[in-house]
PDB file of C-alpha atoms in Angstrom:
ATOM      1  CA  MET P   1     -21.724  -5.276  30.268  1.00  0.00           C
ATOM      2  CA  SER P   2     -24.284  -7.227  28.284  1.00  0.00           C
ATOM      3  CA  GLU P   3     -23.307 -10.046  26.012  1.00  0.00           C
ATOM      4  CA  ASN P   4     -24.516 -10.127  22.449  1.00  0.00           C
ATOM      5  CA  TRP P   5     -25.315 -13.710  21.468  1.00  0.00           C
ATOM      6  CA  HIS P   6     -25.953 -12.770  17.849  1.00  0.00           C
ATOM      7  CA  GLY P   7     -22.345 -11.942  17.089  1.00  0.00           C
ATOM      8  CA  PRO P   8     -20.184  -8.871  17.504  1.00  0.00           C
ATOM      9  CA  ALA P   9     -21.790  -5.473  17.690  1.00  0.00           C
ATOM     10  CA  ARG P  10     -21.576  -3.315  14.583  1.00  0.00           C
ATOM     11  CA  LEU P  11     -18.470  -1.167  14.652  1.00  0.00           C
ATOM     12  CA  ARG P  12     -18.720   2.508  13.894  1.00  0.00           C
ATOM     13  CA  THR P  13     -16.562   3.828  11.089  1.00  0.00           C
ATOM     14  CA  SER P  14     -14.071   6.644  11.365  1.00  0.00           C
ATOM     15  CA  ASP P  15     -13.571   9.681   9.162  1.00  0.00           C
ATOM     16  CA  GLN P  16     -10.276   8.192   7.961  1.00  0.00           C
ATOM     17  CA  GLU P  17     -11.978   4.964   6.857  1.00  0.00           C
ATOM     18  CA  ARG P  18     -14.685   6.895   5.021  1.00  0.00           C
ATOM     19  CA  GLU P  19     -11.999   8.989   3.316  1.00  0.00           C
ATOM     20  CA  GLN P  20     -10.108   5.844   2.233  1.00  0.00           C
ATOM     21  CA  ILE P  21     -13.213   4.498   0.536  1.00  0.00           C
ATOM     22  CA  ALA P  22     -13.840   7.908  -1.031  1.00  0.00           C
ATOM     23  CA  GLU P  23     -10.299   7.860  -2.486  1.00  0.00           C
ATOM     24  CA  ILE P  24     -10.916   4.412  -3.958  1.00  0.00           C
ATOM     25  CA  LEU P  25     -14.218   5.583  -5.472  1.00  0.00           C
ATOM     26  CA  ARG P  26     -12.626   8.723  -6.947  1.00  0.00           C
ATOM     27  CA  ALA P  27      -9.848   6.630  -8.494  1.00  0.00           C
ATOM     28  CA  ALA P  28     -12.429   4.228  -9.967  1.00  0.00           C
ATOM     29  CA  MET P  29     -14.333   7.198 -11.414  1.00  0.00           C
ATOM     30  CA  ALA P  30     -11.110   8.532 -12.947  1.00  0.00           C
ATOM     31  CA  GLU P  31     -10.481   5.105 -14.526  1.00  0.00           C
ATOM     32  CA  GLY P  32     -13.988   5.125 -15.996  1.00  0.00           C
ATOM     33  CA  ARG P  33     -15.168   2.112 -13.988  1.00  0.00           C
ATOM     34  CA  LEU P  34     -17.944   4.184 -12.407  1.00  0.00           C
ATOM     35  CA  THR P  35     -20.084   6.789 -14.105  1.00  0.00           C
ATOM     36  CA  LEU P  36     -20.128  10.252 -12.608  1.00  0.00           C
ATOM     37  CA  ALA P  37     -23.659   9.763 -11.254  1.00  0.00           C
ATOM     38  CA  GLU P  38     -22.901   6.347  -9.769  1.00  0.00           C
ATOM     39  CA  GLY P  39     -19.646   7.596  -8.287  1.00  0.00           C
ATOM     40  CA  GLU P  40     -21.305  10.614  -6.703  1.00  0.00           C
ATOM     41  CA  GLU P  41     -24.050   8.388  -5.278  1.00  0.00           C
ATOM     42  CA  ARG P  42     -21.479   6.037  -3.763  1.00  0.00           C
ATOM     43  CA  LEU P  43     -19.446   8.951  -2.400  1.00  0.00           C
ATOM     44  CA  ALA P  44     -22.547  10.353  -0.712  1.00  0.00           C
ATOM     45  CA  THR P  45     -23.274   6.919   0.766  1.00  0.00           C
ATOM     46  CA  ALA P  46     -19.670   6.594   1.959  1.00  0.00           C
ATOM     47  CA  TYR P  47     -19.707   9.941   3.713  1.00  0.00           C
ATOM     48  CA  ALA P  48     -23.141   9.248   5.230  1.00  0.00           C
ATOM     49  CA  SER P  49     -22.249   5.780   6.525  1.00  0.00           C
ATOM     50  CA  LYS P  50     -22.076   5.212  10.260  1.00  0.00           C
ATOM     51  CA  TYR P  51     -20.917   1.596  10.410  1.00  0.00           C
ATOM     52  CA  ARG P  52     -17.999  -0.244   8.818  1.00  0.00           C
ATOM     53  CA  ASP P  53     -20.150  -2.908   7.197  1.00  0.00           C
ATOM     54  CA  GLU P  54     -21.893  -0.185   5.169  1.00  0.00           C
ATOM     55  CA  LEU P  55     -18.618   0.710   3.418  1.00  0.00           C
ATOM     56  CA  GLY P  56     -17.623  -2.727   2.093  1.00  0.00           C
ATOM     57  CA  PRO P  57     -20.376  -3.045  -0.548  1.00  0.00           C
ATOM     58  CA  LEU P  58     -19.415   0.328  -2.060  1.00  0.00           C
ATOM     59  CA  THR P  59     -16.198  -1.124  -3.517  1.00  0.00           C
ATOM     60  CA  ALA P  60     -17.132  -4.829  -3.690  1.00  0.00           C
ATOM     61  CA  ASP P  61     -17.837  -4.787  -7.453  1.00  0.00           C
ATOM     62  CA  LEU P  62     -14.559  -3.044  -8.348  1.00  0.00           C
ATOM     63  CA  PRO P  63     -11.531  -5.099  -9.429  1.00  0.00           C
ATOM     64  CA  ASP P  64      -9.458  -6.082  -6.429  1.00  0.00           C
ATOM     65  CA  GLY P  65     -11.846  -4.169  -4.172  1.00  0.00           C
ATOM     66  CA  GLY P  66     -10.731  -0.910  -5.792  1.00  0.00           C
ATOM     67  CA  ARG P  67      -7.174  -1.173  -4.465  1.00  0.00           C
ATOM     68  CA  ARG P  68      -5.745  -1.459  -7.976  1.00  0.00           C
ATOM     69  CA  ALA P  69      -7.299   1.851  -9.005  1.00  0.00           C
ATOM     70  CA  LEU P  70      -5.956   3.434  -5.833  1.00  0.00           C
ATOM     71  CA  ALA P  71      -2.461   2.102  -6.572  1.00  0.00           C
ATOM     72  CA  GLU P  72      -2.503   3.667 -10.031  1.00  0.00           C
ATOM     73  CA  THR P  73      -3.097   7.215  -8.810  1.00  0.00           C
ATOM     74  CA  PRO P  74      -0.336   9.793  -9.361  1.00  0.00           C
ATOM     75  CA  GLN P  75       0.162  10.051  -5.593  1.00  0.00           C
ATOM     76  CA  ALA P  76       0.764   6.303  -5.323  1.00  0.00           C
ATOM     77  CA  ARG P  77       3.231   6.346  -8.211  1.00  0.00           C
ATOM     78  CA  LEU P  78       5.078   9.264  -6.655  1.00  0.00           C
ATOM     79  CA  ALA P  79       5.262   7.428  -3.320  1.00  0.00           C
ATOM     80  CA  THR P  80       6.628   4.329  -5.083  1.00  0.00           C
ATOM     81  CA  ARG P  81       9.350   6.368  -6.805  1.00  0.00           C
ATOM     82  CA  ARG P  82      10.181   8.127  -3.548  1.00  0.00           C
ATOM     83  CA  SER P  83      10.478   4.785  -1.762  1.00  0.00           C
ATOM     84  CA  LEU P  84      12.749   3.422  -4.493  1.00  0.00           C
ATOM     85  CA  ARG P  85      14.996   6.503  -4.291  1.00  0.00           C
ATOM     86  CA  ARG P  86      15.234   6.048  -0.521  1.00  0.00           C
ATOM     87  CA  HIS P  87      16.122   2.379  -0.939  1.00  0.00           C
ATOM     88  CA  THR P  88      18.767   3.223  -3.561  1.00  0.00           C
ATOM     89  CA  SER P  89      20.366   5.849  -1.341  1.00  0.00           C
ATOM     90  CA  PHE P  90      20.529   3.339   1.519  1.00  0.00           C
ATOM     91  CA  VAL P  91      22.269   0.734  -0.677  1.00  0.00           C
ATOM     92  CA  ILE P  92      24.777   3.310  -1.958  1.00  0.00           C
ATOM     93  CA  SER P  93      25.487   4.522   1.581  1.00  0.00           C
ATOM     94  CA  ALA P  94      25.959   0.968   2.819  1.00  0.00           C
ATOM     95  CA  ALA P  95      28.276   0.218  -0.123  1.00  0.00           C
ATOM     96  CA  LEU P  96      30.421   3.259   0.652  1.00  0.00           C
ATOM     97  CA  ILE P  97      30.634   2.445   4.350  1.00  0.00           C
ATOM     98  CA  LEU P  98      31.448  -1.230   3.737  1.00  0.00           C
ATOM     99  CA  THR P  99      34.061  -0.344   1.115  1.00  0.00           C
ATOM    100  CA  GLY P 100      35.627   2.164   3.504  1.00  0.00           C
ATOM    101  CA  LEU P 101      35.774  -0.474   6.218  1.00  0.00           C
ATOM    102  CA  TRP P 102      37.373  -2.891   3.760  1.00  0.00           C
ATOM    103  CA  VAL P 103      40.038  -0.325   2.836  1.00  0.00           C
ATOM    104  CA  LEU P 104      40.747   0.351   6.519  1.00  0.00           C
ATOM    105  CA  SER P 105      40.934  -3.358   7.329  1.00  0.00           C
ATOM    106  CA  GLY P 106      43.594  -4.062   4.705  1.00  0.00           C
ATOM    107  CA  ALA P 107      41.990  -7.402   3.825  1.00  0.00           C
ATOM    108  CA  HIS P 108      42.916  -8.997   0.501  1.00  0.00           C
ATOM    109  CA  PHE P 109      39.501 -10.475  -0.159  1.00  0.00           C
ATOM    110  CA  PHE P 110      36.791  -7.910  -0.988  1.00  0.00           C
ATOM    111  CA  TRP P 111      34.414  -9.113   1.721  1.00  0.00           C
ATOM    112  CA  PRO P 112      31.861  -6.264   1.278  1.00  0.00           C
ATOM    113  CA  ALA P 113      30.796  -8.041  -1.919  1.00  0.00           C
ATOM    114  CA  ILE P 114      28.881 -10.603   0.146  1.00  0.00           C
ATOM    115  CA  PRO P 115      26.427  -8.233   1.879  1.00  0.00           C
ATOM    116  CA  LEU P 116      26.337  -5.954  -1.170  1.00  0.00           C
ATOM    117  CA  VAL P 117      25.073  -8.804  -3.359  1.00  0.00           C
ATOM    118  CA  PHE P 118      22.073  -9.227  -1.074  1.00  0.00           C
ATOM    119  CA  LEU P 119      21.470  -5.483  -0.811  1.00  0.00           C
ATOM    120  CA  VAL P 120      21.552  -5.089  -4.595  1.00  0.00           C
ATOM    121  CA  MET P 121      19.275  -8.118  -5.047  1.00  0.00           C
ATOM    122  CA  GLY P 122      16.743  -6.488  -2.723  1.00  0.00           C
ATOM    123  CA  LEU P 123      17.013  -3.217  -4.619  1.00  0.00           C
ATOM    124  CA  VAL P 124      16.501  -4.935  -7.986  1.00  0.00           C
ATOM    125  CA  ARG P 125      13.477  -6.785  -6.627  1.00  0.00           C
ATOM    126  CA  HIS P 126      12.059  -3.518  -5.277  1.00  0.00           C
ATOM    127  CA  ALA P 127      12.646  -1.745  -8.604  1.00  0.00           C
ATOM    128  CA  ARG P 128      11.180  -4.573 -10.652  1.00  0.00           C
ATOM    129  CA  TRP P 129       8.216  -5.657  -8.546  1.00  0.00           C
ATOM    130  CA  GLY P 130       7.442  -2.270  -7.033  1.00  0.00           C
ATOM    131  CA  ASN P 131       5.824  -1.364 -10.345  1.00  0.00           C
ATOM    132  CA  TYR P 132       3.598  -4.437 -10.374  1.00  0.00           C
ATOM    133  CA  GLU P 133       2.863  -4.911  -6.685  1.00  0.00           C
ATOM    134  CA  ARG P 134       2.016  -1.370  -5.595  1.00  0.00           C
ATOM    135  CA  ARG P 135      -1.009  -2.556  -3.681  1.00  0.00           C
ATOM    136  CA  TYR P 136       1.239  -4.148  -1.060  1.00  0.00           C
ATOM    137  CA  MET P 137       2.850  -0.791  -0.367  1.00  0.00           C
ATOM    138  CA  TYR P 138      -0.556   0.708   0.199  1.00  0.00           C
ATOM    139  CA  ALA P 139      -2.189  -2.130   2.101  1.00  0.00           C
ATOM    140  CA  HIS P 140      -1.688  -0.205   5.331  1.00  0.00           C
ATOM    141  CA  ARG P 141      -3.655   2.732   3.915  1.00  0.00           C
ATOM    142  CA  VAL P 142      -6.627   0.642   2.869  1.00  0.00           C
ATOM    143  CA  ALA P 143      -9.506   0.055   5.241  1.00  0.00           C
ATOM    144  CA  PRO P 144      -9.420  -3.328   7.045  1.00  0.00           C
ATOM    145  CA  TRP P 145     -12.377  -4.833   5.157  1.00  0.00           C
ATOM    146  CA  ASN P 146     -10.577  -4.165   1.853  1.00  0.00           C
ATOM    147  CA  ALA P 147      -7.147  -5.391   2.967  1.00  0.00           C
ATOM    148  CA  PRO P 148      -5.562  -8.380   1.208  1.00  0.00           C
ATOM    149  CA  GLY P 149      -6.103 -11.758   2.760  1.00  0.00           C
ATOM    150  CA  PRO P 150      -8.828 -14.313   3.354  1.00  0.00           C
ATOM    151  CA  ARG P 151     -12.405 -13.115   3.445  1.00  0.00           C
TER     152      ARG P 151
END
């Protein structure tokens, strides 16, 4: 094994990473941030790239690295609604189970109110901020060099 004193070796990119960048570029073209010619040129470069560091510059001049455009796609909105429905069904199920346990316990104080307050607060936060913070739901689908965090 030879050591590279000039830094880490260039990492090869995967098909999935190239496709993630292509999705971001298509979303930016749909928003009108890239012309058709420029978008097609960048898509060709993305699909032809061999190394990860070749993909970063393709989305560097887009707002938020292109993640905002990706979060506004119909697929992302559908996933956000689906996630909110799942969260709501969990809170309703938990409320029914806790209320049933309360009835069976015969307690005078409605103790399920305590955990239900926190569950409902989480649901309200998800419903309210899920619309504005979609990029956090999709951070795991964005290539590592475009992920949120320090650069």
